[in-house]
CSV table of C-alpha atoms in Angstrom, one decimal:
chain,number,residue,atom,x,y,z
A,1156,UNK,CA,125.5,232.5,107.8
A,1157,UNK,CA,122.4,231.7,110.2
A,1158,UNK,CA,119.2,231.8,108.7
A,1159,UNK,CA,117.0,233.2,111.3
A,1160,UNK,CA,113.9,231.4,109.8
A,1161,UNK,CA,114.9,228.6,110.9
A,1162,UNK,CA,114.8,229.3,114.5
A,1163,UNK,CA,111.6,231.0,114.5
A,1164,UNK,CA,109.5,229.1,112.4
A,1165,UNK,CA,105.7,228.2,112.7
A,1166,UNK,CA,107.0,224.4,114.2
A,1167,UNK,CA,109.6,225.5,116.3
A,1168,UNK,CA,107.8,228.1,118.5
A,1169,UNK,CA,104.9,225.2,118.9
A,1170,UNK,CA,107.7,223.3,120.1
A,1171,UNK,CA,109.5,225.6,122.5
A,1172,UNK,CA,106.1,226.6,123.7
A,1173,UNK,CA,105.0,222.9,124.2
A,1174,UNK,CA,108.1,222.2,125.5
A,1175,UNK,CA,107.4,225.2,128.4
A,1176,UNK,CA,103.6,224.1,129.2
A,1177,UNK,CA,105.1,220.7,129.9
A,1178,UNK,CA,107.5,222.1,132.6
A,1179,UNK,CA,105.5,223.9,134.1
A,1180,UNK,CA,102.9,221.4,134.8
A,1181,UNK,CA,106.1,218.8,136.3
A,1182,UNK,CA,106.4,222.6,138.2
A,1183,UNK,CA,103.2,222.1,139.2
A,1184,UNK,CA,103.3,218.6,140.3
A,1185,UNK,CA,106.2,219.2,142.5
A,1186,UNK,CA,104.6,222.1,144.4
A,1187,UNK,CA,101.6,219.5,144.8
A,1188,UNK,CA,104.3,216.5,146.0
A,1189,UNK,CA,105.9,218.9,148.4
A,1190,UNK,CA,102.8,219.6,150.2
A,1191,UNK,CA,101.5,215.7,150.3
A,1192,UNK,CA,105.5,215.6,151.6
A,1193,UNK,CA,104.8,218.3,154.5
A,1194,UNK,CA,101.8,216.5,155.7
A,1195,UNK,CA,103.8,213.8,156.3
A,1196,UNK,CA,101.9,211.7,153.3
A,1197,UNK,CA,104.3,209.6,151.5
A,1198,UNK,CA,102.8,207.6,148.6
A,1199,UNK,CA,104.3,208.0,145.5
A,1200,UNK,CA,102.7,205.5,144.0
A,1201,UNK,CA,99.2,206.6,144.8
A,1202,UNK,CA,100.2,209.4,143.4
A,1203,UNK,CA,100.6,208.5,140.4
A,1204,UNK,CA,97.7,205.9,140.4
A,1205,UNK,CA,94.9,208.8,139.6
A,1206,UNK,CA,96.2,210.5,136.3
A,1207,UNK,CA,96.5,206.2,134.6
A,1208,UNK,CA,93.0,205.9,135.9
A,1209,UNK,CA,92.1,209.4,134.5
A,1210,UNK,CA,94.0,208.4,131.0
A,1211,UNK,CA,92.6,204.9,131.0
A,1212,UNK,CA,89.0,206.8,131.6
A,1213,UNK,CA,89.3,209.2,129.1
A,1214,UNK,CA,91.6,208.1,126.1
A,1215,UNK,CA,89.9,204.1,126.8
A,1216,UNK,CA,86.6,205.4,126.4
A,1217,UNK,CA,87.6,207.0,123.1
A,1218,UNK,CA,89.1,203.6,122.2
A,1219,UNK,CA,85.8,201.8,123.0
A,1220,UNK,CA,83.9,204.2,120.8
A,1221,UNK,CA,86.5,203.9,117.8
A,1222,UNK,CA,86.0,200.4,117.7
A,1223,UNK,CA,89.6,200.0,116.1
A,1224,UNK,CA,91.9,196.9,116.8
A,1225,UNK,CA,95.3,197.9,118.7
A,1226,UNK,CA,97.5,199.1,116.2
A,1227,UNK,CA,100.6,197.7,118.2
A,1228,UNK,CA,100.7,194.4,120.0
A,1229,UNK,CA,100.0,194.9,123.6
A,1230,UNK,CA,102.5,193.9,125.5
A,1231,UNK,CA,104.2,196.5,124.1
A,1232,UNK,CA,101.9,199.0,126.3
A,1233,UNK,CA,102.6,196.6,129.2
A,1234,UNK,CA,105.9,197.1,129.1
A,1235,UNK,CA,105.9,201.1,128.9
A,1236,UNK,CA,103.3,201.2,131.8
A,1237,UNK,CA,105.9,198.7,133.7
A,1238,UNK,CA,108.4,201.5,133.0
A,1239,UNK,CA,106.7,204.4,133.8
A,1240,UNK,CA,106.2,203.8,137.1
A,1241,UNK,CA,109.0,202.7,138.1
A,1242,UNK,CA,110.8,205.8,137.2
A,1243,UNK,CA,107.8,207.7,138.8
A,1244,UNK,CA,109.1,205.7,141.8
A,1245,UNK,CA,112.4,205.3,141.9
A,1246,UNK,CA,113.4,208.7,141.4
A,1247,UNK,CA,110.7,210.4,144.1
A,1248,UNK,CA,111.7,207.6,146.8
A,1249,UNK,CA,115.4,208.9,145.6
A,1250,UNK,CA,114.6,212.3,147.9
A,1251,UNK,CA,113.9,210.3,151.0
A,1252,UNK,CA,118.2,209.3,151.0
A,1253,UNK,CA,120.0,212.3,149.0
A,1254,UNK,CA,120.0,216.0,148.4
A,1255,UNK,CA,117.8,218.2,146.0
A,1256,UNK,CA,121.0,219.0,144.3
A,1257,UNK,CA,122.2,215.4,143.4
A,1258,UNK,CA,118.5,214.6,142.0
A,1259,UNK,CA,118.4,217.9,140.0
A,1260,UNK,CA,122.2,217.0,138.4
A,1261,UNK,CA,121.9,213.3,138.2
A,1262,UNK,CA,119.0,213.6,136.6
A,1263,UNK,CA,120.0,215.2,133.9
A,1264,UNK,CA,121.3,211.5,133.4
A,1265,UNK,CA,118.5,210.8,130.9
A,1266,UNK,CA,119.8,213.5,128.7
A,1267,UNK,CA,123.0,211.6,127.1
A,1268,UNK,CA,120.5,208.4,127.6
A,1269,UNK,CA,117.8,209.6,125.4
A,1270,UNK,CA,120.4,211.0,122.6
A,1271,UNK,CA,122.3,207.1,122.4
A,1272,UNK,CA,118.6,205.1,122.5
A,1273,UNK,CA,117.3,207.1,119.7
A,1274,UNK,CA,120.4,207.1,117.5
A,1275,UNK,CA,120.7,203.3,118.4
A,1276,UNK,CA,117.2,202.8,117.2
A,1277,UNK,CA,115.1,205.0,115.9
A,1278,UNK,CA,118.5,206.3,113.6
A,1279,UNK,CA,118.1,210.0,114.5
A,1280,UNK,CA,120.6,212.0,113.4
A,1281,UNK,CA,121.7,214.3,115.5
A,1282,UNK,CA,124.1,217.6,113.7
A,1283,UNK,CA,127.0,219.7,115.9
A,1284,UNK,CA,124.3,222.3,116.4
A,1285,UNK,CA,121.8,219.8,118.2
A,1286,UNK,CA,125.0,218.8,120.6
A,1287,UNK,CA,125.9,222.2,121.1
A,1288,UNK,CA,122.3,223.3,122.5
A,1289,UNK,CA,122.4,219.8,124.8
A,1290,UNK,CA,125.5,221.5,125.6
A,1291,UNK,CA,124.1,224.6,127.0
A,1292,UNK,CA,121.3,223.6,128.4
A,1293,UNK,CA,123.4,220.8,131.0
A,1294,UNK,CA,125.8,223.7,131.6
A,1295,UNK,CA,122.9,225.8,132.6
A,1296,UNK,CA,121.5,223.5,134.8
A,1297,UNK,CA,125.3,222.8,136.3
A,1298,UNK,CA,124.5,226.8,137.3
A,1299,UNK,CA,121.5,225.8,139.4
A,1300,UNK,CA,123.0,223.0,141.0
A,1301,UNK,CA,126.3,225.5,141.9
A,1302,UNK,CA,124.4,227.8,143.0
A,1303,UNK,CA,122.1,225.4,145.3
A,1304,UNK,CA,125.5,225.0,147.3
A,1305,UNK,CA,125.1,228.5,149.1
A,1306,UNK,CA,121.3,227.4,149.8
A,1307,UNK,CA,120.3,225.9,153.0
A,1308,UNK,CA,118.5,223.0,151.9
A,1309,UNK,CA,121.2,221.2,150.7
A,1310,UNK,CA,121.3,218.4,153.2
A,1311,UNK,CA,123.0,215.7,152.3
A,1312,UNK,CA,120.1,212.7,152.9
A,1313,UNK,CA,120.2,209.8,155.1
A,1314,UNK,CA,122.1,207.6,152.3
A,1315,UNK,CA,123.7,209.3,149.5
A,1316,UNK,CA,125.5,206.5,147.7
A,1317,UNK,CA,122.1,204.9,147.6
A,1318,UNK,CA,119.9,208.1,146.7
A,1319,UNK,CA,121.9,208.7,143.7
A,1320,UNK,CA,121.6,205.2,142.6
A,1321,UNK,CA,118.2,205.5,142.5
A,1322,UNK,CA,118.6,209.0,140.4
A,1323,UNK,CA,120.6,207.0,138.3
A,1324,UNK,CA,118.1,203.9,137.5
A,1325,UNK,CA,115.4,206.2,137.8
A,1326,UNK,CA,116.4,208.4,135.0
A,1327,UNK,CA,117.5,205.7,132.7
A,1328,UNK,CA,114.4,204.8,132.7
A,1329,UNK,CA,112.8,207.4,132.1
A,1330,UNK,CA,114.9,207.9,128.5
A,1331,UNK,CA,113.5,204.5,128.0
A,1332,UNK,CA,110.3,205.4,128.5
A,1333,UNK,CA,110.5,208.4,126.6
A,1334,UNK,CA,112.1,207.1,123.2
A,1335,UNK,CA,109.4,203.9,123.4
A,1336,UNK,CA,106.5,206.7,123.5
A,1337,UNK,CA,108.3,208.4,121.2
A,1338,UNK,CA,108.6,205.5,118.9
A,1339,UNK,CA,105.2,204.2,119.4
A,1340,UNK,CA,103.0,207.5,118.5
A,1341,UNK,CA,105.4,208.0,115.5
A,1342,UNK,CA,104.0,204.7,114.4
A,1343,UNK,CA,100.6,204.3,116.2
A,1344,UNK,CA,98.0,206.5,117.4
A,1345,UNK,CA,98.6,208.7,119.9
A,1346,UNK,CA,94.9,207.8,122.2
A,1347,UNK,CA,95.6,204.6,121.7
A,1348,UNK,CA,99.1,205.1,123.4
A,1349,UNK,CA,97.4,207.3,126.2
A,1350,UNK,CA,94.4,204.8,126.4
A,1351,UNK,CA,96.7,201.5,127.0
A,1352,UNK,CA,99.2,203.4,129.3
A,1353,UNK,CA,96.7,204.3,131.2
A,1354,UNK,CA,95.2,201.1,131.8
A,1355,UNK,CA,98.3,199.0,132.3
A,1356,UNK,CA,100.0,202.3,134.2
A,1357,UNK,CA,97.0,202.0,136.9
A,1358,UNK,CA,97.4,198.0,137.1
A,1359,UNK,CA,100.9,198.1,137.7
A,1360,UNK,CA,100.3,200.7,140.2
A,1361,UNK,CA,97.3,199.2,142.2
A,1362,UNK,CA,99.7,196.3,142.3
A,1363,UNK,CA,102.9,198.1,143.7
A,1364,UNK,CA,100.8,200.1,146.0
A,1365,UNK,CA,99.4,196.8,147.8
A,1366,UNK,CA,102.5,195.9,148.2
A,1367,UNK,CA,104.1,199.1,149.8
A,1368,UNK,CA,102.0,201.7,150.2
A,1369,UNK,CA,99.0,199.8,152.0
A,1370,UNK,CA,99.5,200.9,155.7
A,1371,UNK,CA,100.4,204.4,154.4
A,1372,UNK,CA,97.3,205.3,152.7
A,1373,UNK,CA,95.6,203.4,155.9
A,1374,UNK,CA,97.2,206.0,158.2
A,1375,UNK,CA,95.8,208.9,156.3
A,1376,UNK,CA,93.3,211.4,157.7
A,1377,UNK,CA,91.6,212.0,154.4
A,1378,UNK,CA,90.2,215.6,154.6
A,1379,UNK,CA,90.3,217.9,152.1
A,1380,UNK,CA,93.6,219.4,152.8
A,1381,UNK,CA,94.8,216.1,152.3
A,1382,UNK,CA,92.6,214.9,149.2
A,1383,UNK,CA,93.1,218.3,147.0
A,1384,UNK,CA,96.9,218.0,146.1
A,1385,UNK,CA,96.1,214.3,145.2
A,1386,UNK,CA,93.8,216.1,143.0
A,1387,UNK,CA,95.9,218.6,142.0
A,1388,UNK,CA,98.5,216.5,140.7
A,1389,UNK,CA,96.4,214.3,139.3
A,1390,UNK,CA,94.7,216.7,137.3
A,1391,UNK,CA,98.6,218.1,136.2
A,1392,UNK,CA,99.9,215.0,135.2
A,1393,UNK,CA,96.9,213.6,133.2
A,1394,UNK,CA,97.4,217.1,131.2
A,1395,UNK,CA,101.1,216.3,131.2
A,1396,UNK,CA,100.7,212.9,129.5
A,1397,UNK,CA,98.2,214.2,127.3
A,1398,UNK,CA,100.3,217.2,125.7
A,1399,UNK,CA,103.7,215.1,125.8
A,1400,UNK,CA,103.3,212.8,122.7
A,1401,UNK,CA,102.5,215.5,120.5
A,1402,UNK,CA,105.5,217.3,121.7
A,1403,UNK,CA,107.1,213.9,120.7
A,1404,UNK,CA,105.8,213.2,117.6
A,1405,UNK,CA,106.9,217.0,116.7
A,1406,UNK,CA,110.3,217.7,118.4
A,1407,UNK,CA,111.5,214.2,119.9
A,1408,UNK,CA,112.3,213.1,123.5
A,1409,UNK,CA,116.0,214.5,123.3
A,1410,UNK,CA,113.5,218.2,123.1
A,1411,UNK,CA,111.3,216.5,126.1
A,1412,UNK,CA,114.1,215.7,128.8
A,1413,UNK,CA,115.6,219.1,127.7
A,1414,UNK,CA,112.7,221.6,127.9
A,1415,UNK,CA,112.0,220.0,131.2
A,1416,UNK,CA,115.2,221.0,133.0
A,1417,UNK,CA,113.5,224.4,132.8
A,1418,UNK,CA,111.0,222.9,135.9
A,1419,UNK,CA,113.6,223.6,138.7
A,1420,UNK,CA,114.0,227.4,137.3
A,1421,UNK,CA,109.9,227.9,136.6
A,1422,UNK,CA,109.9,226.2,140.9
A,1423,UNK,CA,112.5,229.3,141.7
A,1424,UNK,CA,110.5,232.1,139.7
A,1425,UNK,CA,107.4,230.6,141.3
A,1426,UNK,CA,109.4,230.6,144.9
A,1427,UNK,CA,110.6,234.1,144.5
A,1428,UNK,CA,107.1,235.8,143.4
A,1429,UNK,CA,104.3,234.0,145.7
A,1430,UNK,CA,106.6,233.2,148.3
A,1431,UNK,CA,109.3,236.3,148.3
A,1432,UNK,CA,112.2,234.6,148.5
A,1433,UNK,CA,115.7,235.2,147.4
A,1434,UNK,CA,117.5,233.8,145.2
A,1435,UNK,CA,120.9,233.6,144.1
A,1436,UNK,CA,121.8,235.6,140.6
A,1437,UNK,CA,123.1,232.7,139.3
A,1438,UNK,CA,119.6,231.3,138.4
A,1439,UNK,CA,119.0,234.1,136.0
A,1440,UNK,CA,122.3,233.1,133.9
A,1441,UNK,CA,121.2,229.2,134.1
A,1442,UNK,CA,117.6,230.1,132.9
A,1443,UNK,CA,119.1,232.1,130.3
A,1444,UNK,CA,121.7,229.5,129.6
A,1445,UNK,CA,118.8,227.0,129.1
A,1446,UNK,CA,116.3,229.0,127.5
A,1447,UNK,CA,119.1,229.6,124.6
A,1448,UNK,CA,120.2,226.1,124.6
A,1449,UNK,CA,117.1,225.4,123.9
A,1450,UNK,CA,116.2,227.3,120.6
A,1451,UNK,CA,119.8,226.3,119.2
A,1452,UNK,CA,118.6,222.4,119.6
A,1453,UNK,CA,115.2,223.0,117.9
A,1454,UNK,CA,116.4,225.5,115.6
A,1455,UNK,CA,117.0,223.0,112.4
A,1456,UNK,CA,114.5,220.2,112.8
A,1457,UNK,CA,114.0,216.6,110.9
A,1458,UNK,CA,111.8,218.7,108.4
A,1459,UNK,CA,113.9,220.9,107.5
A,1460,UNK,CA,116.7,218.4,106.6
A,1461,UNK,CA,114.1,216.7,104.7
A,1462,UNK,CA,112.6,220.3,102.4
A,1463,UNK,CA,116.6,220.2,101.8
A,1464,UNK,CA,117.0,216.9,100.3
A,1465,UNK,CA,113.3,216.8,98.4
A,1466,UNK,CA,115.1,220.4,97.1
A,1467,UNK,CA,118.1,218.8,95.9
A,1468,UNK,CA,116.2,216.1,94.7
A,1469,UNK,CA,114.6,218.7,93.0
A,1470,UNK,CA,117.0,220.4,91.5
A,1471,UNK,CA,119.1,217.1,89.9
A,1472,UNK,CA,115.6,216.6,88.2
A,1473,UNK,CA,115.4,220.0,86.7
A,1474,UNK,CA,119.3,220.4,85.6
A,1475,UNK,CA,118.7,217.0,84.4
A,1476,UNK,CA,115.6,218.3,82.4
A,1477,UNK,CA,117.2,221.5,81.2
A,1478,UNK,CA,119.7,219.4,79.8
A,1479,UNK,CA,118.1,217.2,78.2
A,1480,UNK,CA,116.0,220.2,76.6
A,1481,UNK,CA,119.9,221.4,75.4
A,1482,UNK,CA,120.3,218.5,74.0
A,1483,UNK,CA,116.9,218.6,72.0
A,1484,UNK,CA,118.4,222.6,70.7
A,1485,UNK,CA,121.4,221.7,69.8
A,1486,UNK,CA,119.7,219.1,67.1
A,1487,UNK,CA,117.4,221.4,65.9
A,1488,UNK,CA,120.4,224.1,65.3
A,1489,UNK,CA,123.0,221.2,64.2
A,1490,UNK,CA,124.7,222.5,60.8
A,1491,UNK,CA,124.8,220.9,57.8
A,1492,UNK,CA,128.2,219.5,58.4
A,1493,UNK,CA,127.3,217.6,61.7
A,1494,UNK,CA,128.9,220.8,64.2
A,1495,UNK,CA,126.6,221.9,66.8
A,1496,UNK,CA,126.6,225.1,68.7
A,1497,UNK,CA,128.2,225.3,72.0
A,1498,UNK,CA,125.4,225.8,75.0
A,1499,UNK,CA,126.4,226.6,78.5
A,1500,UNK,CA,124.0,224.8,80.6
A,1501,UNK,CA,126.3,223.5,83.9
A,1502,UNK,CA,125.0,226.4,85.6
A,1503,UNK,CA,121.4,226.6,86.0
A,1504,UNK,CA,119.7,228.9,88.6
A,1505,UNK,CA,119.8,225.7,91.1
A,1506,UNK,CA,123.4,225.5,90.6
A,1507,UNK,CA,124.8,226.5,93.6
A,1508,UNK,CA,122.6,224.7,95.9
A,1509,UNK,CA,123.7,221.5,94.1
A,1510,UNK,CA,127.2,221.4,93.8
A,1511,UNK,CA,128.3,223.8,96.9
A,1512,UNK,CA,129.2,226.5,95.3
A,1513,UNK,CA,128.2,230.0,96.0
């Protein structure tokens, strides 16, 4: 039988509700992309090079104050901030050469990526229930991208083949990205992690954008129509990276990649309301689909698992005391020739719970 307090407990309404705020700031930086896009601005990378100077800013100058050594070795941080923004990269340039729709379903790529690198090795264990609400949320998503194929804006890019391969290489390593951040604020500290991704994030990026992005940002007319969506999505992402290793440290990165397939959906809500568009009625059965995938993944968490087995740990220790204080009875009520008086204790009030039984 479900237990219903599992799904709506204190940790995993914070977790469906940071799992939301998170999408809806990647919402957030898409609106802010598309408008860089429609001014004909095309710098990715530059893009992204405000919010690791705004984390390296912020989260470093915490660092400095600490006064702590690095809790993990630093090349570690290098290598993240190498990863990062690449898949920034790889999969925005991936628009330039395929459609909308292939990002949106490719990219749910990281998905099964995420799920194999943490079982590999960070050993989560992932129960039918968990698969079933990855399940669910994919299929909901597979909705969208259906339903994209009536829309006119499904041109098919300038280069598929290559597009998608860039989807493909960009979302792998994003689930690389992901389970390393997930692994290192599970065993560091979180500013620490935000402070040293920010740093190496912006070097990386100052680096790649000298490479290919220096005539672009030369041709820019830098008014303020041009400088407030840098802003803008600046400003989101910092926020985004700031609120995503909690959510990691809380639900996991297999949560992560799934609340934020949600982003598309929050885009079409937006869409519909400020802008009055139609949309097709199968975005209101993926949202749904999605939005009940995802309380059926976070409905039995880590913790729970764990209360379970400290429980049962429990328990054995109390039988095991109970009998021992049967034992203790029984000699104190032995009769004179050595017989001793039967005593039922197999089935304790934890009995049930250990053994199965109900």
């Amino acid at each position: 039988m479900v237990n219903f307090d599992e799904f709506w407990s204190k940790k995993t309404l914070i977790g469906l509700g940071l799992g939301q705020f998170v999408s809806l700031l990647i919402t957030s930086t898409g609106f802010t992309s598309s408008e860089l896009s429609r001014r004909g601005i095309d710098a990715p990378t530059s893009q992204s090079l405000f919010n690791y100077v705004l984390l390296a800013i912020v989260y470093g100058g915490f660092m400095i104050h600490r006064k702590r050594p690095l809790q993990m070795k630093w090349y570690y941080y290098l290598l993240l901030g190498f990863l990062d923004v690449e898949a920034n990269f790889l999969v925005v340039k991936a628009y330039q050469y395929t459609s909308l729709t292939s990002v949106m379903l490719l990219d749910c790529w990281a998905i099964p990526c995420v799920i194999f690198l943490t079982w590999m090795f960070l050993k989560t264990k992932y129960r039918l229930r968990k698969f079933a609400g990855v399940f669910i949320c994919v299929a909901g998503l597979v909705l969208v991208v259906f339903s994209d194929v009536h829309a006119a804006d499904r041109a098919g890019g300038s280069s598929p083949v290559k597009g998608d391969m860039l989807v493909i290489a960009g979302s792998t390593l994003y689930a690389i990205s992901n389970v390393s951040e997930e692994f290192l604020v599970k065993n560091g500290d979180r500013i620490e992690l935000m402070g040293m991704l920010g740093v190496f994030g912006a070097m990386v990026s100052a680096c790649q954008i000298s490479i290919f992005e220096r005539n672009e940002l030369k041709s820019i007319h830098w008014t303020a129509s041009a400088v407030l969506p840098f802003v803008g999505f600046a400003l989101a992402m910092f926020v985004f990276y700031s609120t995503v290793p909690i959510l990691l440290k809380m639900s996991g990165s297999t949560m992560l990649n799934l609340s934020l397939l949600t982003s598309d959906m929050w885009a079409v809500v937006i869409r519909m309301f400020a802008y009055h568009e139609k949309v097709d009625w199968m975005y209101f059965i993926a949202f749904a689909a999605v939005a009940v995938g995802l309380v059926v993944y976070s409905g039995y968490s880590e913790d729970d698992e764990t209360r379970a087995q400290v429980a049962e740990a429990g328990d054995a220790q109390g039988t095991k005391r109970d009998e021992e204080a049967a034992m203790d009875h029984l000699d104190q009520e032995s009769t004179p020739c050595g017989g001793s008086r039967v005593v039922d204790v197999g089935k304790g009030p934890y009995y049930s719970l250990v053994s199965g039984e109900h």
